XYZ file of C-alpha atoms in Angstrom:
573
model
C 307.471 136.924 99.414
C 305.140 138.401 102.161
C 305.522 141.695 102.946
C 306.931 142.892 106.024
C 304.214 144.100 108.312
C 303.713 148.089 109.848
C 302.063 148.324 112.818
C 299.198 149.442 113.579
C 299.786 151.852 116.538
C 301.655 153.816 114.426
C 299.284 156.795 114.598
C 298.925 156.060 118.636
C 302.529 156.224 119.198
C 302.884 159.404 116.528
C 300.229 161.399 118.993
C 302.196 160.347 122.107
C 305.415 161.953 120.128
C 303.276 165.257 119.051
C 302.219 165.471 122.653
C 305.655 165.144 124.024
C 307.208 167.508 121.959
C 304.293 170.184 122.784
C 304.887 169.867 126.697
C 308.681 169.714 125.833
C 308.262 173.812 124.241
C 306.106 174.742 127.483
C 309.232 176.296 130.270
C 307.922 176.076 133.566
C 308.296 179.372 134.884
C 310.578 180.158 138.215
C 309.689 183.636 138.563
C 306.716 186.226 138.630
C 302.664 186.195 139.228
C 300.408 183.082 138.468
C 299.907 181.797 135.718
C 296.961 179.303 134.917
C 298.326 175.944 134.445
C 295.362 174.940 132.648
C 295.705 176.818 129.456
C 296.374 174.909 126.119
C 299.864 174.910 125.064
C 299.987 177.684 121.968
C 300.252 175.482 118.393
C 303.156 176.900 116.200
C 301.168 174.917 112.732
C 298.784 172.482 112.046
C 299.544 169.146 113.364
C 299.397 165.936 110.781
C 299.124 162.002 111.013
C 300.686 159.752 108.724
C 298.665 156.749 107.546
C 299.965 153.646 106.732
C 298.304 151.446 104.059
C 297.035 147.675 104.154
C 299.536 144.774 104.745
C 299.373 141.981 102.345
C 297.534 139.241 103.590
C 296.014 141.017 106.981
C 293.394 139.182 108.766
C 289.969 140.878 108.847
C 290.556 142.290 112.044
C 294.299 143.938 111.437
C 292.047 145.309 108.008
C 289.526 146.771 110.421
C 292.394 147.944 112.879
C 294.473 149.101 109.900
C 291.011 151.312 108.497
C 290.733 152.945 111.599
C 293.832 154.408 111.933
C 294.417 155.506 108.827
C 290.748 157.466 109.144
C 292.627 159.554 111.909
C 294.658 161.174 109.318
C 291.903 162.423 106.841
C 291.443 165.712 108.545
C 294.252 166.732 108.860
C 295.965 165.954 105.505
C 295.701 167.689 101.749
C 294.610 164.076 100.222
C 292.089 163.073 103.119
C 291.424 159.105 103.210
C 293.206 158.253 99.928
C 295.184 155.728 102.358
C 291.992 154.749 104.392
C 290.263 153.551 101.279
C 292.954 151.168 100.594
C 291.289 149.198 102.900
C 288.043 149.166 100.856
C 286.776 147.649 97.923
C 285.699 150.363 95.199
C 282.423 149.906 95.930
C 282.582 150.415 99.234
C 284.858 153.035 99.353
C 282.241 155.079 97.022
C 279.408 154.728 99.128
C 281.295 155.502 102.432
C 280.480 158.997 103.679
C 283.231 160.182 106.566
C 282.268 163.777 107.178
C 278.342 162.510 108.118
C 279.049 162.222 111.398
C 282.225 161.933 114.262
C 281.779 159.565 117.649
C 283.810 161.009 119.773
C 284.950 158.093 122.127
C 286.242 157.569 125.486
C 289.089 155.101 124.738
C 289.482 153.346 121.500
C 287.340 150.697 119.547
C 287.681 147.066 120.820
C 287.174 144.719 118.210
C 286.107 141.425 117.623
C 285.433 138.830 115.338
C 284.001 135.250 115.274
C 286.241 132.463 113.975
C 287.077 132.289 110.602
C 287.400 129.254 108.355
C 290.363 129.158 106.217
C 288.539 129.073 102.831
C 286.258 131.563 104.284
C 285.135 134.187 101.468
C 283.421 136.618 103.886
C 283.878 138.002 107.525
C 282.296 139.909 110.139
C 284.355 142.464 112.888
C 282.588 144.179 115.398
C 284.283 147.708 116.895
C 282.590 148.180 120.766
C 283.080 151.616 121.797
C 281.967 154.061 124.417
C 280.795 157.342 122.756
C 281.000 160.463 124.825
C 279.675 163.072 121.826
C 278.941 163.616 118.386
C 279.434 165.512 115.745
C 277.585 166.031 112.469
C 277.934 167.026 109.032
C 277.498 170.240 109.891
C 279.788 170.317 112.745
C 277.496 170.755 115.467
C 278.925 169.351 118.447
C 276.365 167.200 120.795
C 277.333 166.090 124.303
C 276.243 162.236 125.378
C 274.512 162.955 129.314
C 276.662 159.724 129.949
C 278.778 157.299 128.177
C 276.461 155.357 125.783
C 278.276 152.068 124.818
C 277.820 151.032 121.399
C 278.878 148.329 118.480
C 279.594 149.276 114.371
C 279.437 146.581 112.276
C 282.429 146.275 109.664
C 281.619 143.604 106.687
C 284.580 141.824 104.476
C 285.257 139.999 101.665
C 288.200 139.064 99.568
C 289.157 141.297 96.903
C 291.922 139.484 94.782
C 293.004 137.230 97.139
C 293.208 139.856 100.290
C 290.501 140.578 102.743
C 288.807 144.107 101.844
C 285.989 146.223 103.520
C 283.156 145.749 101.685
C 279.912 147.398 104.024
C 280.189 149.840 106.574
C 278.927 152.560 108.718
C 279.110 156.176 107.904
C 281.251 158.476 109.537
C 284.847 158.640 111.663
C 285.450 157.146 115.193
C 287.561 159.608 117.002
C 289.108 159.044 120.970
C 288.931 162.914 122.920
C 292.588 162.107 123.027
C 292.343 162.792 118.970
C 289.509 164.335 118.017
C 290.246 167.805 119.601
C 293.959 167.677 117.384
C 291.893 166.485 113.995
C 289.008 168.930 114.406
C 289.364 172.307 114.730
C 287.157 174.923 117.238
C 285.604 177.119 114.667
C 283.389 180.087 116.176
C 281.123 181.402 113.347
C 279.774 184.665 114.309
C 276.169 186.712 113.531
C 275.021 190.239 113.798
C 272.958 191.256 115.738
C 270.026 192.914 114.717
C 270.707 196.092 115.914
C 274.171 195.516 114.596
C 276.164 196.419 117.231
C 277.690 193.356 118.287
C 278.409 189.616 117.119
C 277.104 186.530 118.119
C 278.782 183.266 118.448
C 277.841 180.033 117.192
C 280.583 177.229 117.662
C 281.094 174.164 114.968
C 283.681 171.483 114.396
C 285.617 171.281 111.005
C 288.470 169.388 109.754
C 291.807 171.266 110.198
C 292.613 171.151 106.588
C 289.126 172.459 105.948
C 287.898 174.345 108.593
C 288.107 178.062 107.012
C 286.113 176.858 103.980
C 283.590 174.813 105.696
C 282.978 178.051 107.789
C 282.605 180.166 104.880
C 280.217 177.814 103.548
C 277.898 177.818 106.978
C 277.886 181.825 107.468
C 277.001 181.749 103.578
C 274.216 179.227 104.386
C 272.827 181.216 107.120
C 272.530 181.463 110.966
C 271.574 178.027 112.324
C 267.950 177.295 113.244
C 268.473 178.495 117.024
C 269.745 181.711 116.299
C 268.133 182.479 113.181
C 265.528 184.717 114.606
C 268.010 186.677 117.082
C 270.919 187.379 114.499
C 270.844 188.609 111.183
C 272.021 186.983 107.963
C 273.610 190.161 105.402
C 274.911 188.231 102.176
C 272.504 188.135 99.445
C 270.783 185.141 99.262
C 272.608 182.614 96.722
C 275.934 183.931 97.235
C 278.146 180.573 97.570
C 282.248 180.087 96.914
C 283.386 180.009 93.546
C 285.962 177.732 94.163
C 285.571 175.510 97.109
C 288.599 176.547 98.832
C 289.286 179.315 101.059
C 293.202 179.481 100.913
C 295.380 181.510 102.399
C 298.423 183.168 101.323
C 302.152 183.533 102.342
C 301.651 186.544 103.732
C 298.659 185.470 105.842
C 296.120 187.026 103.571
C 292.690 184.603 103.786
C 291.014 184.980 99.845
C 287.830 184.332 100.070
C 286.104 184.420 96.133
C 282.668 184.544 95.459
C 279.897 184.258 93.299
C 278.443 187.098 91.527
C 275.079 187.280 93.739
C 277.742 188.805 96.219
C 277.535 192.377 93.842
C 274.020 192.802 95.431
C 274.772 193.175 98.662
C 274.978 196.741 100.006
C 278.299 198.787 101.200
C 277.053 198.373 104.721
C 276.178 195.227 104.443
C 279.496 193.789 102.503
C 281.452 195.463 105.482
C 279.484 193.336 107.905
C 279.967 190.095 106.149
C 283.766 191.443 105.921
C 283.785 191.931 109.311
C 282.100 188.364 110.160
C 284.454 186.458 107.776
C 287.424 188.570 110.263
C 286.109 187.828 113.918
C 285.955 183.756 112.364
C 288.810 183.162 110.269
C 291.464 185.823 111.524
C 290.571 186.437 115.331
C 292.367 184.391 117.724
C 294.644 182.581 114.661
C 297.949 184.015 114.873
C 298.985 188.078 113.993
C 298.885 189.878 110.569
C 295.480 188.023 108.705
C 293.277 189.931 107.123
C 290.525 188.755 104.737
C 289.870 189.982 101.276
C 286.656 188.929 99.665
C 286.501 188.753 95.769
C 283.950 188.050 93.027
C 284.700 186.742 89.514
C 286.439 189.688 88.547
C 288.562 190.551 91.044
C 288.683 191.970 95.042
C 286.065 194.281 95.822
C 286.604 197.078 97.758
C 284.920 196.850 101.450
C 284.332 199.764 103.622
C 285.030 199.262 107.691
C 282.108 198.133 109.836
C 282.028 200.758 112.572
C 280.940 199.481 116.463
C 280.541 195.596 115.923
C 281.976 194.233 119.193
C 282.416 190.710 120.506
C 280.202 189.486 123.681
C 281.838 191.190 126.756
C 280.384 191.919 129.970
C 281.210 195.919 130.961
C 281.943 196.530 134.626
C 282.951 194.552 137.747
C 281.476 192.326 139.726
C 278.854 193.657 142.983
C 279.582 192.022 146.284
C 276.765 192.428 149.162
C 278.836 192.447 152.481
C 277.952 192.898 155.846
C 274.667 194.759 154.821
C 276.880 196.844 151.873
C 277.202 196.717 148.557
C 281.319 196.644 147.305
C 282.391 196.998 144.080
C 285.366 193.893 143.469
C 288.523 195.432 142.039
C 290.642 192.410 141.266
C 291.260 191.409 145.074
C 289.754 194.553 146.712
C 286.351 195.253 147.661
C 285.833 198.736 147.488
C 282.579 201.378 148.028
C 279.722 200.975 145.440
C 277.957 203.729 143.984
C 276.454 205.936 146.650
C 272.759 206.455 147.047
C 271.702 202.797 146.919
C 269.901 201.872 149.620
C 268.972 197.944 151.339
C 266.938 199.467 154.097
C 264.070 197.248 155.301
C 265.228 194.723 152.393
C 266.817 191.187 152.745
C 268.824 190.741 149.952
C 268.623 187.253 149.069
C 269.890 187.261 145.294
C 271.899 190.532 143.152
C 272.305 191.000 139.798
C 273.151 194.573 138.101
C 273.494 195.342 134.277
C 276.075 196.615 132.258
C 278.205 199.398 134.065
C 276.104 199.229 137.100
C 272.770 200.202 135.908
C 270.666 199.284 137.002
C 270.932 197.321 140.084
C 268.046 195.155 141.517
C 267.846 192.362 144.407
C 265.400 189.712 145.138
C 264.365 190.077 148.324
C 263.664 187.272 150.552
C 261.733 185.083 147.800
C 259.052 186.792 146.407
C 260.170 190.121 145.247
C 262.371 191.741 142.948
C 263.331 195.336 143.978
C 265.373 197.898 141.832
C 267.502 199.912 143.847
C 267.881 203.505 142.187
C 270.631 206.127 143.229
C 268.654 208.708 145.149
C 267.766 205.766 147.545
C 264.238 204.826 146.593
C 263.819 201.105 146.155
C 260.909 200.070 142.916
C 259.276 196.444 143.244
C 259.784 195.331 139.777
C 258.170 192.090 139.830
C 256.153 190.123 142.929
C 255.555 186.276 143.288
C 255.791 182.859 145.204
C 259.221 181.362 144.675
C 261.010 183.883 142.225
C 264.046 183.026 140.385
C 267.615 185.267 140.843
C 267.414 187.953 138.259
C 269.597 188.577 135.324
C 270.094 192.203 133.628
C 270.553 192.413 129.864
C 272.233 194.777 128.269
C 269.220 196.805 127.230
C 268.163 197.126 131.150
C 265.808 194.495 131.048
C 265.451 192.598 134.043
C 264.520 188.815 134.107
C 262.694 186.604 136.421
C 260.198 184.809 137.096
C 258.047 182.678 139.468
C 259.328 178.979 139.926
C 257.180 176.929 137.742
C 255.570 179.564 135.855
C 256.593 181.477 133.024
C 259.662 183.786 132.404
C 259.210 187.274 133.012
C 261.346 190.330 131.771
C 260.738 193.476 132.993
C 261.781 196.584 130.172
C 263.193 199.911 131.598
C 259.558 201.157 131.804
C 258.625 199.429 134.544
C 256.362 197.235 131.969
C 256.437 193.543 132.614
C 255.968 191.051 129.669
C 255.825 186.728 129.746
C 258.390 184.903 127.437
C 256.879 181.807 126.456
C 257.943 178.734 124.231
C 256.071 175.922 124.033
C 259.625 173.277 124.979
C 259.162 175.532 128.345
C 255.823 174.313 128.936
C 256.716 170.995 130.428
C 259.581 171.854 132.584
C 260.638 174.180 135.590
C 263.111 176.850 134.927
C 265.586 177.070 138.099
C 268.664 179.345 136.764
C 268.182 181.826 134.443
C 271.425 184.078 133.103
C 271.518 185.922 129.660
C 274.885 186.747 127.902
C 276.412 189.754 127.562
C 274.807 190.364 123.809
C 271.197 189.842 124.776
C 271.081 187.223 121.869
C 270.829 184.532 123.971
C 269.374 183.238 127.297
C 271.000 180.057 129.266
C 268.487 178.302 131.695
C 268.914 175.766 134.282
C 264.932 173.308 134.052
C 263.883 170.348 135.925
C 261.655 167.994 134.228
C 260.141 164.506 133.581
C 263.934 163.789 132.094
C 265.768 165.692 135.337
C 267.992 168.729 135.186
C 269.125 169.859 131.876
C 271.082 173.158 130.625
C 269.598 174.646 127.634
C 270.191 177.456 125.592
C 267.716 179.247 123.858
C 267.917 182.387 121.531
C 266.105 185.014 122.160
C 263.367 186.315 120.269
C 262.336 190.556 120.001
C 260.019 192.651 118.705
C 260.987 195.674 116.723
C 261.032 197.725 120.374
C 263.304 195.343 121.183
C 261.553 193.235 123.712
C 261.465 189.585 124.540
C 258.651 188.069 123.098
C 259.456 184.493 122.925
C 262.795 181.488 122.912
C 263.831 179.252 119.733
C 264.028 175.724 120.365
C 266.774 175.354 122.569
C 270.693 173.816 122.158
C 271.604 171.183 125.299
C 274.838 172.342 126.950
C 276.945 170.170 129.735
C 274.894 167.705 129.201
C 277.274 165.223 131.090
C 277.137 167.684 134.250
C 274.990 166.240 136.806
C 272.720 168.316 139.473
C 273.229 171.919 137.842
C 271.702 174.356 140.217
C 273.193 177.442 138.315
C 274.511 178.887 134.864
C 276.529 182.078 134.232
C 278.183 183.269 130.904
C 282.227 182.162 131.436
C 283.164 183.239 128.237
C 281.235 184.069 124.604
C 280.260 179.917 124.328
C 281.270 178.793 127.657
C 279.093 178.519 130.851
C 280.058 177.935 134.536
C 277.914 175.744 135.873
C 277.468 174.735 139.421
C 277.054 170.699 139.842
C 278.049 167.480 141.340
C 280.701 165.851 141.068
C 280.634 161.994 140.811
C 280.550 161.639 144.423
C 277.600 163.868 145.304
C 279.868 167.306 145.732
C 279.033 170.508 144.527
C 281.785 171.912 142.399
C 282.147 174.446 139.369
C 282.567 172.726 135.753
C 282.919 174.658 132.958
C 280.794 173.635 129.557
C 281.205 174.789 125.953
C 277.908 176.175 123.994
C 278.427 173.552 121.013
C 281.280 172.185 122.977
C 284.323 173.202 124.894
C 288.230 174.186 124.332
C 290.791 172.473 125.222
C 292.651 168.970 125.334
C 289.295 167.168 126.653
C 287.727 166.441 123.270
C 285.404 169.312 123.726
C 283.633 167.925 127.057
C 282.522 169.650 129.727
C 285.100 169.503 132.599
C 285.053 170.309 136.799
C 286.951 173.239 137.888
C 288.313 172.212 141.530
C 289.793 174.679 144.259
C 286.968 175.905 145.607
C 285.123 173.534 148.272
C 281.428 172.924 148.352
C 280.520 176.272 146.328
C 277.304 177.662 146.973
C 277.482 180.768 144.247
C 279.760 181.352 141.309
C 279.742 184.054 138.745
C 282.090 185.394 135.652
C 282.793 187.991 133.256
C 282.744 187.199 129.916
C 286.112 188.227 127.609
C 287.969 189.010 131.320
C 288.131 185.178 132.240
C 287.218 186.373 135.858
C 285.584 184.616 137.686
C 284.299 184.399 141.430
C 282.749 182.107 143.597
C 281.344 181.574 147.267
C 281.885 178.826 149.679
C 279.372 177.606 151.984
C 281.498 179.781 154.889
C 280.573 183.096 152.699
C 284.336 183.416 151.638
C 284.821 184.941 148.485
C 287.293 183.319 146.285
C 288.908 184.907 142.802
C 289.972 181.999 140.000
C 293.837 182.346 139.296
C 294.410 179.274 137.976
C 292.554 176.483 136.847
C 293.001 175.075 140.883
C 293.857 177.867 142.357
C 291.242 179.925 143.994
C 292.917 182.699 146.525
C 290.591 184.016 149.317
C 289.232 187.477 148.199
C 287.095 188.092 152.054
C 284.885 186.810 154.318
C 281.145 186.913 155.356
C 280.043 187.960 151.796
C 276.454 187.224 151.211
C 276.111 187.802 147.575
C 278.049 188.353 144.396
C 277.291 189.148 140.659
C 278.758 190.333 137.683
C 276.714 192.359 135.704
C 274.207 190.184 133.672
């Protein structure tokens, strides 16, 4: 008797049902301020697929079909791909590596297959698909610049009379649609070396997974782009001693360890504790805590004092009608007294953390601090020099337009920063985030306009001496004039728009938030921008039009007039 036969969008329509019932728990509110519409609906637990198994006597292609959709169900269930190796013979099923790498697709697979003989022992299907990003076994998340169309080869034989997988490619084939709901957003987070604050560095896991394959990253170290701008604090060798991170009814996440863990310091066991909290507890629902353990029991961990996420401190600066305005919400009101514009023309602002300092470029080919008593100190001179950032340590960079980076310390002393993937490209946009561990720049090259960014590399006085080899961000954003820090791993970038118009997208640092997959996505309400800045652990964020109106971002389309004839606007950074 042949077996009844399941079919295969079972997973497709099971995702249109989770989806429905999510926007079903979302009330649209009738009353009070607004709210952004484009915020992900809150999850209330961990959302699963349910895999269905081979039919008896499937074609190759329904095996193919069938083997793809029950891969959609491995991250997010205890017993991942028992039911997607059904469709593969044993060897092939031992050779097959899913967690080396995710596609990340725009649509879903089309197959295809040439026509089969009815004695035929062997087949051949071929999945097309569009891939938008990838993802590797260590969950670094890579943006495509476009959609790269592709083919995977699937091989099959008979395996007792029914058609089996027997070759393959590595890997999982996700659509955005999915991937964002099987993977889960992990931040890992770093010290930095003055230990005062913590660093971000964002990876994809499988939901099931994702707390243990996060311990087993911080244990392995920062990755090579931040290594020499955070610190690592676990002894080296310390690994799980049981590979699983679990977590208990009452929200307490055990993390056990090996013994190599007794060598690490009091202060430096509270930092790790306090790492393992800002990536497995932080933003994951109320009352977690983490207790960390060695072979013979939990160890008792004093309280990091003074780490702090990335944040920038102050508002924004507005330069209107010759004055510089502090922006309260939707108020512009007097800046700190004693600053003085006289004989300048302000053509870019920037001001670091609480206000201090404040500097200008003015016109193009001079970068002026302007001090409280009223004086005005050229900090840096030059054909062509790019709008200043201010770290948190008062540094002030710049630089001339296709030369090298400079930073000028609190001193008054200016110093290059050089790295050798800088030598054969322009910078354009420079912006460094709220930390100081990290720099984002805006280059034109023999490839066109990229976003990179870069860690940054200091002495023990704490200046910039150099970049790391750099992480691509947005790379699907076309014509990026500008970058500024949106949130810890998020930039606002200031592009085009598939028609040619500029327009405000927002791009993820290792990939972005949200229901898109984690790609880069346009931020409308605000016509033909010319400027746009943000705070960083605020969400604010401003922007001029090309009729110097100042708009505030309430919503994710929703940008309310703030004033008119502003020239220039910054947020400290």
């Amino acid at each position: 008797m042949t077996a009844r036969r399941r079919p295969r969008a079972v997973l497709a329509a099971l995702g249109a049902v989770v989806v429905a019932a999510l926007a079903g728990c979302a009330s649209i509110p009738t009353s009070g301020e607004v709210q952004d519409g484009g915020a992900d609906v809150p999850r209330t637990g961990e959302i699963g697929f349910i895999a269905a198994g081979p039919n008896v006597d499937d074609t190759p292609d329904e095996i193919v079909r069938g083997f793809l959709s029950a891969t959609q169900a491995g991250p997010t269930t205890a017993q991942p791909f028992n039911v997607a190796r059904e469709f593969l013979t044993s060897g092939a099923s031992q050779a097959w590596e899913p967690y080396s790498r995710v596609l990340v697709l725009d649509g879903y697979p089309t197959l295809s297959m040439d026509d089969l003989e009815t004695d035929a022992a062997t087949a051949t299907v071929r999945a097309r698909v569009t891939v938008v990003a990838s993802v590797d076994e260590r969950g670094v998340y890579t943006e495509e610049p476009r959609p790269s169309p592709s083919e995977l080869t699937f091989e099959l034989g008979r395996s007792g009379g029914q058609w089996r997988i027997t070759g393959l490619d590595d890997g999982l084939l996700f659509s955005t649609a999915v991937f964002s709901q099987a993977y889960h957003l992990t931040r890992l987070y770093y010290p930095t070396p003055d230990l005062r604050q913590l660093v971000p560095d964002v990876r994809w896991f499988p939901r099931t997974t994702w707390r243990t394959n996060a311990v087993q990253e911080i244990l392995a170290g920062p990755p090579e782009w931040l290594a020499g701008s955070v610190v690592s604090v676990v002894p080296e060798g310390t690994a799980l001693a049981i590979e699983a991170v679990t977590v208990a009814d009452d929200g307490t996440v055990a993390v056990n360890l090996t013994e190599q863990v007794d060598d690490a310091s009091s202060d430096d066991l509270a930092l790790f504790s306090a790492q393992l909290e800002a990536t497995l507890v932080t933003g994951q629902g109320e009352g977690r805590t983490v207790t960390i353990a060695d072979r013979s029991g939990p160890l008792a961990v004093p309280e990091a004092a003074g780490l702090t996420l990335p944040r920038t401190e102050g508002d924004a600066l507005a330069l209107v009608d010759g004055q510089l305005r502090r922006v309260e919400g939707r108020e512009l009101v007097p800046a700190q007294e004693g600053l003085s514009l006289a004989g300048l023309d302000p053509t870019a602002l920037a001001t670091g953390p609480a206000h201090e300092p404040v500097v200008v470029r003015d016109g193009a080919d001079r970068v002026v601090r302007l001090d409280p008593d009223g004086t005005q100190d050229t900090l840096l001179q030059g054909t062509d020099l790019l709008a200043p950032s201010v770290d948190r340590y008062g540094a002030v960079w710049s630089g001339v337009r296709g030369g090298s980076l400079q930073v000028v310390v609190a001193s008054g002393q200016a110093y290059p920063v050089t790295a050798a993937w800088l030598e054969d490209v322009t910078v354009t946009s420079v912006r460094v985030s709220p930390e100081g561990s990290r720099v984002a720049l805006v280059t034109t090259g023999p490839d066109g306009t990229a976003v990179r960014v870069a860690g940054i590399l200091r002495d023990a006085a704490g200046v910039p001496t150099g970049l790391s080899d750099p992480v691509p961000v947005g790379a699907s954003v076309q014509g990026v004039t500008l970058a500024q820090w949106q949130d810890e791993a998020t930039l606002a970038l200031l592009g085009q728009d598939p028609g040619g118009e500029r327009t405000v997208f927002l791009a993820g640092v290792g990939g972005l938030a949200g229901t898109g997959g984690g790609l880069s996505r346009s931020v409308p309400g605000v016509t033909a921008p010319t400027w746009v800045t943000a705070a960083v652990g605020s969400t604010s964020m401003l922007a001029l039009d090309a009729e110097s109106v100042l708009h505030l971002r309430q919503s994710s389309a929703l940008w309310p007039a703030v004033a008119s004839d502003v020239a220039l606007v910054a947020f400290p950074g």
